[in-house]
Each structure stands twice: as structure tokens, then as C-alpha cells.
Amino acid sequence: MKQYQYYIFDLDGTMYHGNEPIDGAKEIIDYLDYKEIPYRFLTNNSTKQPIDVAEKLQSFGIKAMEKHVMTSAMATKEYLIQHKMKRVFVIGEDGLKNTLRSANIQIVDDESESVDAVIVGLDREVTYEKFAKATLLIRNGAKFISTNPDKNIPTERGMMPGNGALTTLVQSSTGIEPISIGKPNELMILEILRLNGWDQTDVLMVGDNYDTDILTGIHASVDTLHVNTGVSSTNQVQDKEIQPTYTVDTLYDWIQRMEDYNE
């Protein structure tokens, strides 16, 4: 084990399940805050803006501000800016749309208009007509961008369809593979490092889902900590070819390791 100067945390399955906090989430952030170790939260959720995410964490007693949060919608916005894409069609909710509008990206609703890209994010009120417009625009040359590949998302009701399920429908219809922005793509972590001036060797990525959280850390060349509180069980992770740097059952276990290391 080493002393990390910066931490990046997944949310669903690591900090909370739906509307229920996970044991140890508040305590580990309190510990890092006490030790003056900077931290950020990383989520594939595109439906919420950073302030919404911060307020949810605050409702659990977790110290969080808007500046602590990076969403897949924010990373998608940065991708569009970097690639000079200014007109898009969006399948997604207000969190995604408002994030794009904040960068003066125009959202077009009519498939007869030309667009630079079709953005697919989680939309819990999606219709056949939205899918039809998206596929027509992609066939006419628009880039196909997905905010994240999560086929399922954990909620208090159980596992529910995620944005990856919506993306698969569009991909199946068009035969076009999307550009995927969120985890396990390293873009989101690299954007956090760029914005904060952090060095990869000083960062620990913490998450429950091997196929998203842990792989995005591996792809970004940062150390990783798997917690056995969400999607991927410890037994499942042990069968993976590339192992996380560390594995613990709970965040409490990692707090104990940090305390032991500092003694």
C-alpha cells in the first residue's frame, strides 16, 4: 500500500444504492477531509447536473460540492467542444441537455435538420419516435455518441435498464458502433486530472463495478480499489485477468488500512 494524494470515487454501488447510503461512505470522506486529501466523484449518470449530485451526497451527510463532481454529461460536453461539434440531437434528460446548453451547444429536435452528432444518454421517457429520429440522423452522417455503456443501473428496486441498453438499440438498428464517453473509457478520469493538475501516479480510483470503475482506472493508468458493495463481487473480480491494485469488502476496511499505514 502507498499513501495516495488524491481519490476518485464512483457513486452508485460505492457511495450509495439508489436513495440509500452505503456504510462507510460518509466516514471515508470525513477521513479524507480531515487529512486534507482532495477527492472527486465520478459518475456515468448523465441525467443529473453536478449540483444535483452534490445535494444528494449532502443529504447522506457526505461532504460534497459541485466542484467535486464529474458526470458523463460533462465529459460529453468537453468531447463536443474539443471536436468542434455545435449542433446535436439528444436522447436524454434535462441534466444532459442543460449541461450541453451551458456550452452553447445547440440541441436540434427535427431529423430534417443537419447535426454534427446524435447523443444518447439515459432517458426514462424515451419514445419510439426519438429512436427513429436518432437512427435517421446517424444514417445521414451524424456521429453517434453514447454518454456511457452501462446496460444496467443499480436502484433500490433492483437492477434497471441503463443507457447502454438504449445505445444498443440504436447501434443494432444502424449498424454503427458509438463513441462511448463514460466509464470504462479513460476520458473522464483524464479530464479530472487535467482540470485539477493531478499526477496519475498519485491517484486512487475507488469503485464497485470491475467492468466500469476498475477498468476506467486501469485504462487511465491509475491505481484502483475494488469495494465489494455493488455490482462486481470479490469472487468475480478474482477471476479477471487484470486485477485491481487493491480489493476490500467495505470502505471501512480501507479506512482501517489508511490508519494503520499512517501509524
XYZ file of C-alpha atoms in Angstrom:
263
model
C 0.000 0.000 0.000
C 1.068 3.598 -0.623
C -0.130 6.989 0.521
C -2.337 8.498 -2.194
C -2.616 12.253 -2.571
C -5.924 12.207 -4.492
C -9.022 9.998 -4.567
C -11.714 9.488 -7.203
C -14.916 7.701 -6.150
C -17.652 6.032 -8.137
C -21.140 6.764 -6.786
C -23.773 4.063 -7.473
C -22.710 0.941 -5.618
C -19.817 2.688 -3.869
C -21.285 5.721 -2.086
C -24.950 4.718 -2.243
C -27.542 2.315 -3.625
C -30.352 4.369 -5.150
C -31.560 6.518 -2.250
C -29.721 4.620 0.488
C -26.160 5.484 1.581
C -23.596 2.694 1.806
C -21.916 2.058 5.148
C -18.547 3.776 5.327
C -19.227 6.329 2.572
C -19.619 9.307 4.904
C -16.792 8.108 7.112
C -14.185 7.789 4.351
C -14.933 11.269 3.022
C -14.765 12.654 6.572
C -11.382 10.938 6.964
C -10.009 12.365 3.709
C -11.356 15.812 4.566
C -9.688 15.623 7.992
C -6.392 14.616 6.362
C -6.827 17.360 3.710
C -6.668 14.807 0.885
C -8.569 16.081 -2.197
C -11.273 13.868 -3.692
C -13.691 13.827 -6.607
C -16.813 11.856 -7.521
C -17.160 10.235 -10.927
C -20.459 9.010 -12.329
C -21.736 7.609 -15.611
C -25.108 9.152 -14.753
C -25.972 11.744 -17.403
C -29.408 12.679 -16.033
C -28.130 14.881 -13.203
C -26.084 18.062 -13.097
C -23.168 18.333 -10.629
C -25.200 20.397 -8.163
C -27.889 17.688 -8.115
C -25.291 15.006 -7.387
C -23.656 17.113 -4.673
C -27.002 17.761 -2.988
C -27.817 14.048 -2.985
C -24.488 13.276 -1.326
C -25.069 16.071 1.181
C -28.422 14.510 2.092
C -26.438 11.474 3.295
C -24.121 13.682 5.356
C -21.314 13.320 2.804
C -19.222 16.450 2.277
C -19.620 17.312 -1.399
C -19.796 20.417 -3.545
C -20.498 20.971 -7.216
C -16.764 21.218 -7.963
C -16.260 17.682 -6.627
C -18.428 16.049 -9.302
C -17.653 14.852 -12.838
C -20.580 13.356 -14.773
C -20.656 11.617 -18.145
C -22.703 14.583 -19.396
C -19.842 16.940 -18.500
C -17.306 14.690 -20.224
C -19.567 14.511 -23.288
C -19.735 18.310 -23.339
C -15.931 18.527 -23.252
C -15.664 15.981 -26.075
C -18.046 18.006 -28.249
C -16.140 21.220 -27.542
C -12.781 19.623 -28.362
C -14.152 18.226 -31.630
C -15.997 21.442 -32.549
C -19.438 19.827 -32.660
C -22.021 22.568 -32.100
C -25.355 21.073 -33.269
C -26.653 17.812 -31.809
C -29.748 15.656 -31.470
C -30.201 14.299 -27.957
C -31.880 11.274 -26.449
C -31.574 12.183 -22.791
C -32.999 14.033 -19.831
C -32.691 17.646 -18.684
C -29.402 17.086 -16.848
C -27.673 16.171 -20.109
C -29.428 18.813 -22.189
C -28.736 21.631 -19.733
C -25.077 20.626 -19.477
C -24.702 20.812 -23.257
C -26.590 24.113 -23.466
C -24.219 25.594 -20.861
C -21.505 25.324 -23.532
C -23.728 26.936 -26.202
C -24.230 23.612 -27.954
C -27.471 23.754 -29.949
C -29.958 20.915 -29.472
C -31.982 20.105 -32.593
C -35.255 18.153 -32.471
C -36.055 17.711 -36.178
C -34.401 14.947 -38.203
C -34.695 17.086 -41.337
C -32.008 19.438 -39.967
C -28.303 18.639 -40.198
C -26.473 17.879 -36.953
C -22.873 17.111 -36.046
C -23.769 14.300 -33.667
C -26.501 12.226 -32.073
C -26.041 11.950 -28.309
C -27.645 9.028 -26.474
C -27.977 9.327 -22.696
C -30.343 7.705 -20.230
C -33.910 8.808 -20.971
C -36.608 7.287 -18.777
C -39.342 8.724 -21.009
C -37.810 7.722 -24.329
C -40.188 7.044 -27.235
C -40.046 5.126 -30.491
C -40.114 8.458 -32.337
C -36.925 9.608 -30.576
C -35.173 6.404 -31.582
C -36.440 6.768 -35.156
C -35.078 10.319 -35.451
C -31.740 9.286 -33.957
C -31.263 6.416 -36.383
C -32.212 8.554 -39.396
C -29.701 11.247 -38.445
C -26.914 8.713 -37.887
C -27.631 7.124 -41.265
C -27.354 10.602 -42.778
C -23.837 11.026 -41.419
C -24.140 12.332 -37.850
C -21.574 10.997 -35.374
C -23.057 8.521 -32.881
C -22.028 9.301 -29.287
C -23.133 7.470 -26.144
C -22.664 9.066 -22.730
C -21.907 5.666 -21.197
C -22.196 1.917 -21.880
C -23.922 0.811 -18.634
C -26.556 -1.714 -19.694
C -27.965 -1.874 -16.151
C -28.011 0.506 -13.195
C -28.467 -0.433 -9.510
C -31.501 1.112 -7.775
C -33.447 0.469 -4.599
C -35.900 -1.504 -6.795
C -33.106 -3.669 -8.187
C -31.170 -3.604 -11.461
C -32.879 -1.410 -14.077
C -32.105 -0.774 -17.780
C -29.260 1.692 -18.230
C -28.088 3.877 -21.074
C -26.139 1.018 -22.603
C -29.436 -0.740 -23.282
C -30.743 2.302 -25.174
C -27.456 2.668 -27.020
C -27.565 -0.981 -28.097
C -30.967 -0.451 -29.714
C -29.654 2.430 -31.843
C -26.468 0.524 -32.666
C -28.437 -2.575 -33.666
C -30.666 -0.547 -35.982
C -27.913 1.485 -37.667
C -25.033 -0.982 -37.591
C -22.840 1.887 -36.341
C -20.694 1.496 -33.229
C -20.933 4.529 -30.935
C -18.183 6.657 -29.487
C -18.570 5.863 -25.779
C -17.626 8.683 -23.406
C -18.217 7.319 -19.901
C -16.546 4.573 -17.922
C -14.689 2.356 -18.807
C -13.356 4.958 -21.254
C -10.485 6.757 -19.530
C -11.622 10.173 -20.814
C -13.498 11.099 -17.623
C -10.566 10.395 -15.293
C -8.124 12.137 -17.618
C -10.411 15.177 -17.644
C -10.391 15.261 -13.818
C -6.588 15.042 -13.826
C -6.333 17.821 -16.423
C -8.720 20.172 -14.630
C -7.017 19.717 -11.246
C -3.388 19.276 -12.272
C -3.162 15.846 -10.626
C -0.480 13.290 -11.499
C -1.681 9.781 -12.396
C 0.786 8.126 -10.012
C -0.762 9.932 -7.015
C -4.409 8.961 -7.704
C -6.564 6.064 -6.462
C -9.815 5.182 -8.277
C -12.399 3.569 -5.966
C -15.412 1.627 -7.242
C -17.603 -1.461 -7.062
C -18.007 -2.360 -10.737
C -14.979 -4.027 -12.307
C -16.174 -3.544 -15.887
C -16.625 0.217 -15.484
C -14.934 1.685 -12.390
C -11.872 -0.543 -12.185
C -11.283 -0.750 -15.932
C -11.503 3.015 -16.348
C -8.773 3.366 -13.725
C -6.673 0.729 -15.470
C -7.189 2.432 -18.841
C -6.159 5.775 -17.307
C -3.058 4.204 -15.689
C -4.110 4.996 -12.116
C -4.210 2.579 -9.182
C -7.583 1.037 -8.342
C -9.502 -0.106 -5.263
C -12.424 -2.522 -5.656
C -15.059 -2.493 -2.892
C -17.406 -5.457 -2.527
C -20.556 -3.356 -2.082
C -22.143 -3.281 -5.519
C -22.159 -4.857 -8.965
C -18.986 -6.991 -9.022
C -18.383 -9.441 -6.194
C -14.894 -10.154 -4.896
C -15.123 -13.688 -6.298
C -15.968 -12.334 -9.756
C -13.094 -9.860 -9.613
C -10.613 -12.565 -8.614
C -11.314 -14.306 -11.933
C -10.343 -11.242 -14.003
C -7.110 -11.313 -15.995
C -6.082 -7.817 -14.873
C -6.535 -7.347 -11.135
C -7.323 -4.122 -9.277
C -4.451 -2.784 -7.212
C -6.436 -3.477 -4.026
C -9.662 -5.224 -3.025
C -11.630 -4.716 0.205
C -15.053 -5.742 1.434
C -16.106 -2.284 2.626
C -14.906 1.313 2.729
C -14.430 0.856 6.476
C -11.708 -1.680 5.662
C -9.841 0.875 3.585
C -10.115 3.498 6.333
C -8.504 0.981 8.679
C -5.696 0.347 6.196
C -5.053 4.081 5.885
C -4.967 4.472 9.653
C -2.596 1.513 10.042
C -0.334 2.899 7.302
C -0.128 6.291 8.996
C 0.742 4.921 12.436
